[in-house]
Coordinates of C-alpha atoms and ligand atoms in Angstrom, one line a residue:
X4 CA 0.0 0.0 0.2
X5 CA 1.2 3.6 -0.9
X6 CA 2.6 5.7 2.2
X7 CA 0.6 8.5 2.7
X8 CA 2.0 9.8 6.1
X9 CA 2.1 13.3 7.6
X10 CA 4.3 13.8 10.5
X11 CA 3.6 16.8 12.6
X12 CA 6.0 18.2 15.3
X13 CA 4.4 20.4 18.1
X14 CA 0.4 19.9 19.2
X15 CA -0.2 23.6 20.1
X16 CA -2.4 25.9 17.9
X17 CA -0.9 25.9 14.5
X18 CA 0.2 21.9 15.1
X19 CA -3.7 20.9 15.8
X20 CA -5.0 23.2 13.1
X21 CA -2.8 21.3 10.8
X22 CA -3.5 18.1 11.7
X23 CA -7.3 18.3 11.4
X24 CA -6.8 19.9 7.9
X25 CA -4.7 17.3 6.8
X26 CA -6.6 14.6 8.1
X27 CA -9.9 15.9 6.4
X28 CA -8.0 16.0 2.9
X29 CA -7.1 12.2 3.7
X30 CA -3.7 12.2 5.2
X31 CA -2.7 9.8 7.7
X32 CA -1.7 12.2 10.6
X33 CA 0.5 11.6 13.4
X34 CA 1.1 14.3 15.8
X35 CA 4.3 14.2 18.3
X36 CA 4.0 16.5 21.3
X37 CA 6.5 16.7 24.2
X38 CA 4.1 17.8 26.8
X39 CA 2.2 15.4 28.5
X40 CA -1.2 17.1 26.6
X41 CA -1.5 19.0 23.8
X42 CA -2.1 23.0 23.5
X43 CA -0.8 24.0 26.8
X44 CA 0.2 27.4 25.5
X45 CA -3.4 27.6 24.3
X46 CA -5.0 27.1 27.7
X47 CA -2.9 30.4 28.8
X48 CA -4.0 32.3 26.2
X49 CA -6.2 35.6 26.7
X50 CA -5.8 35.0 30.7
X51 CA -7.3 31.8 30.2
X52 CA -10.3 32.8 28.0
X53 CA -8.7 32.7 24.2
X54 CA -8.7 35.6 22.2
X55 CA -8.8 33.4 19.3
X56 CA -8.9 36.3 16.3
X57 CA -9.9 39.7 15.7
X58 CA -12.4 41.3 13.0
X59 CA -10.0 44.5 12.5
X60 CA -7.3 42.8 10.4
X61 CA -4.5 45.1 8.4
X62 CA -1.1 44.4 7.5
X63 CA 0.2 46.8 10.3
X64 CA -1.0 44.2 12.7
X65 CA 1.4 41.7 11.9
X66 CA 5.3 42.4 11.8
X67 CA 7.8 40.6 10.1
X68 CA 11.3 41.6 8.5
X69 CA 9.8 39.5 5.3
X70 CA 7.8 42.6 4.6
X71 CA 4.3 42.0 3.2
X72 CA 4.7 38.2 2.9
X73 CA 2.9 37.6 6.0
X74 CA 0.0 39.6 5.0
X75 CA -0.1 37.5 1.5
X76 CA -0.2 34.3 3.7
X77 CA -2.7 35.4 5.6
X78 CA -5.1 35.8 2.8
X79 CA -4.9 32.2 2.3
X80 CA -7.1 31.6 5.4
X81 CA -8.8 34.5 6.6
X82 CA -10.4 35.4 10.0
X83 CA -13.8 34.6 8.3
X84 CA -12.3 31.2 7.7
X85 CA -11.3 31.0 11.1
X86 CA -14.3 32.0 12.6
X87 CA -16.3 29.4 10.2
X88 CA -14.0 26.3 11.1
X89 CA -14.5 27.1 15.0
X90 CA -18.3 27.1 14.7
X91 CA -18.0 24.0 12.6
X92 CA -16.0 22.3 15.4
X93 CA -18.3 23.8 18.1
X94 CA -16.8 27.3 19.0
X95 CA -19.5 29.7 18.9
X96 CA -17.5 32.9 18.9
X97 CA -18.3 36.1 21.2
X98 CA -17.4 39.4 19.9
X99 CA -15.8 41.9 22.1
X100 CA -15.2 45.2 20.3
X101 CA -13.7 42.8 17.5
X102 CA -11.9 40.9 19.9
X103 CA -13.4 37.3 19.7
X104 CA -13.5 34.8 22.4
X105 CA -15.3 31.3 22.7
X106 CA -18.9 32.2 24.0
X107 CA -17.8 30.0 27.1
X108 CA -15.0 32.3 27.7
X109 CA -12.9 29.4 28.3
X110 CA -9.6 28.7 26.4
X111 CA -9.7 25.0 27.4
X112 CA -13.1 24.5 25.2
X113 CA -11.0 25.7 22.0
X114 CA -8.0 23.5 23.1
X115 CA -10.6 20.5 23.8
X116 CA -12.6 20.9 20.7
X117 CA -9.3 20.9 18.6
X118 CA -8.7 17.7 19.9
X119 CA -12.1 15.9 19.8
X120 CA -11.8 16.9 16.1
X121 CA -8.4 15.5 15.4
X122 CA -9.3 12.5 17.0
X123 CA -12.3 12.0 15.3
X124 CA -10.3 12.3 11.9
X125 CA -8.3 9.6 13.3
X126 CA -5.1 11.7 14.2
X127 CA -3.0 9.7 16.1
X128 CA -1.9 12.2 18.8
X129 CA 1.2 10.9 20.6
X130 CA 2.2 12.9 23.6
X131 CA 5.4 12.8 25.8
X132 CA 7.3 12.6 22.6
X133 CA 10.4 14.9 22.2
X134 CA 11.4 15.2 18.8
X135 CA 15.3 15.3 18.5
X136 CA 16.3 15.1 14.7
X137 CA 14.1 15.2 11.5
X138 CA 16.2 12.9 8.9
X139 CA 15.8 13.1 5.1
X140 CA 15.4 9.7 3.8
X141 CA 15.0 9.4 0.3
X142 CA 11.8 11.4 -1.0
X143 CA 10.3 11.4 2.8
X144 CA 11.8 11.9 6.2
X145 CA 12.3 10.4 9.5
X146 CA 11.3 12.0 12.7
X147 CA 13.3 10.6 15.5
X148 CA 12.3 11.1 19.1
X149 CA 14.0 9.9 22.4
X150 CA 12.1 6.7 22.3
X151 CA 11.0 6.0 18.6
X152 CA 11.3 6.7 14.7
X153 CA 8.8 7.9 12.5
X154 CA 8.6 7.4 8.8
X155 CA 7.1 10.4 7.0
X156 CA 6.2 11.3 3.6
X157 CA 5.4 15.1 5.0
X158 CA 6.5 16.7 8.1
X159 CA 4.8 19.8 9.4
X160 CA 7.2 21.8 11.9
X161 CA 5.0 23.4 14.3
X162 CA 7.0 23.7 17.3
X163 CA 6.3 27.3 18.5
X164 CA 8.6 29.6 20.0
X165 CA 10.7 30.2 23.3
X166 CA 8.4 32.4 24.7
X167 CA 6.7 32.1 27.7
X168 CA 7.4 30.0 30.9
X169 CA 5.1 27.4 29.8
X170 CA 6.4 24.1 29.9
X171 CA 7.4 22.6 26.4
X172 CA 8.3 26.1 25.1
X173 CA 12.3 25.3 24.5
X174 CA 12.6 26.5 21.3
X175 CA 13.9 23.1 20.1
X176 CA 11.7 23.7 16.7
X177 CA 14.6 26.1 15.6
X178 CA 17.2 23.6 15.7
X179 CA 15.0 21.1 14.0
X180 CA 14.7 23.9 11.1
X181 CA 18.3 24.9 10.9
X182 CA 19.7 21.5 11.0
X183 CA 17.5 20.9 7.8
X184 CA 19.2 24.0 6.2
X185 CA 17.0 26.7 7.0
X186 CA 18.2 30.0 8.5
X187 CA 17.2 31.8 11.4
X188 CA 16.4 35.5 12.2
X189 CA 17.4 35.2 15.7
X190 CA 14.3 35.0 17.8
X191 CA 13.8 37.7 20.6
X192 CA 10.9 38.2 23.1
X193 CA 8.0 40.2 21.9
X194 CA 4.8 41.2 23.7
X195 CA 6.9 42.0 26.8
X196 CA 7.3 44.3 29.4
X197 CA 10.3 46.9 28.9
X198 CA 13.1 47.8 31.3
X199 CA 14.3 51.3 31.5
X200 CA 17.5 53.2 32.5
X201 CA 16.7 55.5 35.8
X202 CA 16.4 55.6 39.5
X203 CA 12.7 56.8 39.9
X204 CA 10.8 53.3 38.9
X205 CA 10.7 52.2 42.6
X206 CA 8.6 55.7 42.9
X207 CA 6.0 54.9 40.6
X208 CA 5.6 51.1 40.9
X209 CA 2.2 50.0 40.8
X210 CA 0.7 52.9 39.0
X211 CA -1.6 51.9 35.9
X212 CA -2.7 55.1 34.1
X213 CA -4.1 55.7 30.4
X214 CA -1.6 56.9 27.9
X215 CA 0.2 56.7 24.7
X216 CA 3.4 55.3 23.9
X217 CA 5.8 56.1 21.1
X218 CA 8.9 53.8 20.5
X219 CA 11.8 56.5 19.3
X220 CA 15.0 55.6 17.6
X221 CA 17.6 57.5 15.5
X222 CA 15.4 60.6 15.6
X223 CA 12.2 58.1 14.1
X224 CA 9.1 57.1 15.5
X225 CA 8.9 53.8 14.7
X226 CA 5.6 52.7 16.4
X227 CA 2.9 53.9 18.6
X228 CA 0.4 52.5 20.9
X229 CA -2.3 53.9 23.3
X230 CA -3.9 52.3 26.5
X231 CA -3.3 51.6 30.1
X232 CA 0.3 51.6 31.0
X233 CA 1.6 49.8 33.7
X234 CA 4.6 51.6 35.5
X235 CA 6.9 49.0 37.4
X236 CA 10.1 49.0 39.4
X237 CA 12.1 47.9 36.5
X238 CA 10.2 50.2 33.6
X239 CA 7.3 49.8 31.9
X240 CA 4.5 47.2 30.9
X241 CA 0.6 46.9 30.0
X242 CA -0.6 46.4 26.5
X243 CA 0.4 49.7 24.8
X244 CA 4.1 48.8 25.7
X245 CA 3.4 45.3 24.3
X246 CA 2.6 46.3 21.2
X247 CA 5.7 48.3 20.7
X248 CA 8.1 45.8 22.8
X249 CA 9.0 43.6 20.1
X250 CA 10.3 46.2 17.6
X251 CA 11.9 48.0 20.8
X252 CA 13.9 44.8 21.7
X253 CA 15.0 44.1 17.9
X254 CA 16.0 47.7 17.6
X255 CA 18.1 47.6 21.1
X256 CA 19.8 44.4 19.8
X257 CA 20.7 45.9 16.8
X258 CA 22.9 48.4 19.0
X259 CA 20.5 51.6 18.5
X260 CA 19.6 53.9 21.4
X261 CA 15.9 53.2 22.0
X262 CA 13.7 55.6 23.8
X263 CA 9.9 55.3 24.9
X264 CA 8.3 58.5 25.0
X265 CA 5.3 58.3 27.5
X266 CA 2.4 60.5 26.7
X267 CA 0.4 60.6 30.2
X268 CA -2.4 63.3 28.9
X269 CA -2.9 62.3 25.4
X270 CA -6.6 64.2 24.8
X271 CA -4.2 67.4 25.1
X272 CA -1.4 69.0 23.0
X273 CA 1.7 70.5 24.8
X274 CA 0.6 74.0 24.3
X275 CA -3.1 73.4 25.2
X276 CA -1.8 71.6 28.3
X277 CA 0.6 74.4 29.5
X278 CA -2.1 76.9 28.8
X279 CA -4.9 74.5 30.9
X280 CA -2.5 74.4 33.5
X281 CA -1.7 78.3 33.7
X282 CA -5.4 79.0 33.5
X283 CA -5.9 76.6 36.4
X284 CA -2.8 78.4 38.4
X285 CA -4.8 81.6 37.9
X286 CA -8.0 80.5 38.9
X287 CA -6.5 78.6 42.2
X288 CA -3.3 80.8 43.2
X289 CA -3.3 78.8 46.4
X290 CA -2.3 75.9 44.6
X291 CA 1.6 74.9 44.0
X292 CA 2.7 73.7 40.3
X293 CA 2.9 70.1 42.0
X294 CA -0.8 70.7 43.4
X295 CA -2.1 71.4 39.9
X296 CA -1.7 68.0 38.8
X297 CA -4.3 66.8 41.5
X298 CA -7.0 65.2 39.7
X299 CA -5.0 65.0 36.6
X300 CA -2.8 62.1 36.9
X301 CA -1.8 59.7 39.7
X302 CA 0.2 60.7 42.7
X303 CA 3.1 58.6 42.4
X304 CA 3.4 59.8 39.0
X305 CA 3.0 63.5 39.9
X306 CA 5.8 62.8 42.3
X307 CA 8.0 61.6 39.7
X308 CA 7.0 64.1 37.1
X309 CA 7.9 67.0 39.6
X310 CA 11.5 65.8 40.1
X311 CA 13.7 69.0 39.6
X312 CA 10.7 71.4 40.4
X313 CA 9.9 72.1 36.8
X314 CA 7.9 75.1 35.5
X315 CA 4.7 74.9 33.9
X316 CA 6.0 74.7 30.0
X317 CA 8.3 72.1 31.5
X318 CA 5.9 70.3 33.1
X319 CA 3.7 70.3 30.2
X320 CA 6.5 68.9 28.1
X321 CA 7.4 66.2 30.7
X322 CA 3.8 64.8 30.8
X323 CA 3.4 64.7 27.1
X324 CA 6.8 63.1 26.2
X325 CA 8.5 61.5 29.2
X326 CA 11.4 59.7 27.8
X327 CA 12.5 56.2 28.8
X328 CA 15.8 54.7 27.8
X329 CA 15.1 51.3 27.1
X330 CA 17.7 48.7 28.4
X331 CA 16.0 45.7 27.2
X332 CA 13.0 43.4 27.5
X333 CA 12.0 41.3 30.2
X334 CA 13.1 37.3 29.6
X335 CA 11.5 34.9 27.1
X336 CA 9.7 33.3 30.3
X337 CA 7.6 36.6 30.4
X338 CA 7.2 37.0 26.9
X339 CA 4.1 36.0 25.2
X340 CA 5.5 35.5 21.6
X341 CA 9.1 35.7 20.0
X342 CA 9.8 37.8 16.7
X343 CA 12.2 36.3 14.3
X344 CA 12.5 32.7 13.1
X345 CA 12.6 31.2 9.8
X346 CA 12.1 33.9 7.3
X347 CA 9.1 33.8 5.1
X348 CA 11.4 33.9 1.9
X349 CA 11.8 30.5 2.6
X350 CA 8.5 28.9 2.5
X351 CA 5.9 29.4 -0.5
X352 CA 3.3 31.8 0.5
X353 CA 0.4 29.7 -0.8
X354 CA 1.3 26.3 0.9
X355 CA 3.9 26.9 3.1
X356 CA 6.2 24.3 2.0
X357 CA 9.9 24.8 2.5
X358 CA 11.8 26.1 -0.4
X359 CA 14.8 24.2 0.7
X360 CA 13.4 21.0 1.6
X361 CA 10.5 19.6 -0.5
X362 CA 8.2 18.0 1.7
X363 CA 8.6 20.0 4.8
X364 CA 6.0 22.4 5.9
X365 CA 6.4 24.9 8.5
X366 CA 3.4 26.6 10.4
X367 CA 3.3 29.0 13.3
X368 CA 5.5 31.1 15.4
X369 CA 8.6 29.3 14.4
X370 CA 8.0 31.5 11.1
X371 CA 8.9 35.0 11.3
X372 CA 5.9 37.0 11.8
X373 CA 4.5 38.1 15.4
X374 CA 1.2 40.0 16.0
X375 CA 0.5 42.5 18.2
X376 CA -1.9 41.9 21.1
X377 CA -5.8 41.0 20.3
X378 CA -5.9 37.6 18.7
X379 CA -3.3 38.4 15.9
X380 CA -0.8 35.8 17.0
X381 CA -3.3 32.9 17.2
X382 CA -4.9 33.8 13.9
X383 CA -1.3 33.3 12.4
X384 CA -1.1 30.0 13.8
X385 CA -4.6 28.9 12.5
X386 CA -3.7 30.4 9.0
X387 CA -0.4 28.9 8.8
X388 CA -1.6 25.6 10.2
X389 CA -4.5 25.4 8.0
X390 CA -2.5 26.0 4.9
X391 CA 0.4 23.7 5.6
X392 CA -1.8 20.9 6.9
X393 CA -4.1 21.0 3.8
X394 CA -1.2 21.4 1.5
X395 CA 0.7 18.6 2.7
X396 CA -2.0 16.2 2.2
X397 CA -3.1 17.7 -1.0
X398 CA 0.4 17.1 -2.2
X399 CA 0.3 13.7 -1.2
X400 CA -2.9 13.1 -3.0
X401 CA -1.5 14.6 -6.1
X402 CA 1.7 12.2 -6.2
X403 CA -0.7 9.3 -5.8
X404 CA -2.7 10.3 -8.6
X405 CA -0.1 10.8 -10.7
X406 CA 1.7 7.6 -10.2
X407 CA -1.7 5.5 -10.3
Ligands
FAD511 C1 0.3 33.9 28.4 C2 0.1 33.9 26.9 C3 -1.0 34.6 26.5 C4 -1.5 34.5 25.2 N1 -2.7 35.1 24.6 C5 -2.9 35.1 23.6 C6 -4.1 35.6 22.8 O1 -5.0 35.8 23.7 N2 -4.2 35.7 21.7 C7 -3.3 35.3 20.5 O2 -3.9 35.5 19.5 N3 -2.1 34.8 21.2 C8 -1.8 34.8 22.3 N4 -0.9 34.2 22.9 C9 0.3 33.7 21.8 C10 -0.1 32.5 21.3 O3 -0.4 31.5 22.4 C11 0.8 31.6 20.4 O4 1.0 32.5 19.4 C12 0.6 30.5 19.7 O5 0.3 29.5 20.8 C13 1.7 30.0 18.8 O6 1.2 28.6 18.2 P1 2.4 27.5 17.7 O7 1.4 26.5 17.4 O8 3.2 28.3 16.7 O9 3.0 27.5 18.9 P2 2.6 26.9 20.4 O10 1.4 26.8 20.7 O11 3.6 27.0 21.5 O12 2.7 25.1 20.0 C14 4.2 24.4 20.0 C15 4.1 22.9 20.6 O13 5.2 22.5 20.2 C16 5.6 21.6 21.2 N5 7.0 21.5 21.2 C17 8.0 22.3 20.7 N6 9.2 21.8 20.7 C18 8.9 20.3 20.5 C19 9.7 18.9 20.2 N7 10.8 19.1 19.9 N8 9.0 17.8 20.3 C20 7.9 17.6 20.4 N9 6.9 18.7 20.7 C21 7.4 20.0 20.7 C22 5.3 22.6 22.5 O14 5.5 21.9 23.7 C23 3.9 23.2 22.0 O15 2.9 22.4 22.3 C24 -0.3 34.2 24.0 C25 0.7 33.8 24.7 C26 0.8 33.4 26.1 C27 2.5 32.9 26.3

């Protein structure tokens, strides 16, 4: 009998999706996962609620050093396809201002339903199988784990990244890809808190405040984001900081001086703010400059802004453009994703088959694309998993048809 085996390495979001799509197309699928169960990271997503995609999709939501290739790939399995797919397997989605969650608000339902569908499609799920090598064998492969060797016609490498403290995120997939001849854009933490240079951080630690962050390097604003900023004893965190963090870490790694400019009152422009403060000063002559900030900003933050006893125009400048020199990101363990990975130019955009190793497909975060917060990283996992799984199985079918 003809072999039509597909071996998938990594049973996370993209691997489970790939397994289902490949099995639906008639592939005989084995999925190898080194944890004791599939989808551990998936269970942690969205604070346990799983923000599985977003209805607002734009090229700027995805970062990659390969320019527009990520966006091109995403067209192959869109967020509408994702919603349809999840509805088919039983996940009814709830829309919270464009952010989509399972109606149960439980990430476990997403994981469980993916696994149920995969098992129904006769995917062999083998846990506690750490893949340590993928050998080319004739036209196929031999996937070597610590206990066994699995022959395969096609291999899908969906082993994720080094990000998070979740068991299994060891980055071993990068080595597997490299050993097969792929290059690697050095993976770095993204969606991660940022550390700064300064001696005031302990004074503002614990404050959460609305604001805008701008990422400045070489006199150029690379990125901006707005939302709740968390001021910490090492620097800054919170969603807007996460949104710019991947680029900040990479620019810093490239040796550039990277500064975050924090705008604590985005509703005002600088002149408007100075005028507002002066008017308050005239109206309330009994107030010190610092007391003018009562009711505008949290007290601990006002304390830091008042260092050096600035006059009103200096104070307005500090509120609108408070600079923090970034010294780096927190660790991989504290990151939600990694930037970098296998360059998208090394895979075909429509199938995700490797341009270097025919029969090998790559899916998920191992590829050089990281999304902003809001369901974009899972959308990348669903898209790439679906395309890789489907293409691997169709490719086998085509070969079998040609032979018969
Ligand atoms: C705390 C947290 C919250 C997040 N929340 C969201 C969110 O709400 N929305 C969103 O879009 N994204 C979110 N993300 C990001 C998202 O989870 C990832 O981008 C996504 O899971 C990546 O999918 P993947 O399949 O590439 O990798 P993973 O889901 O990490 O799967 C890879 C799998 O491969 C296994 N593996 C690795 N190496 C081997 C090996 N050598 N042999 C066998 N198995 C191996 C791993 O154990 C893992 O199960 C969050 C991430 C974290 C850490």
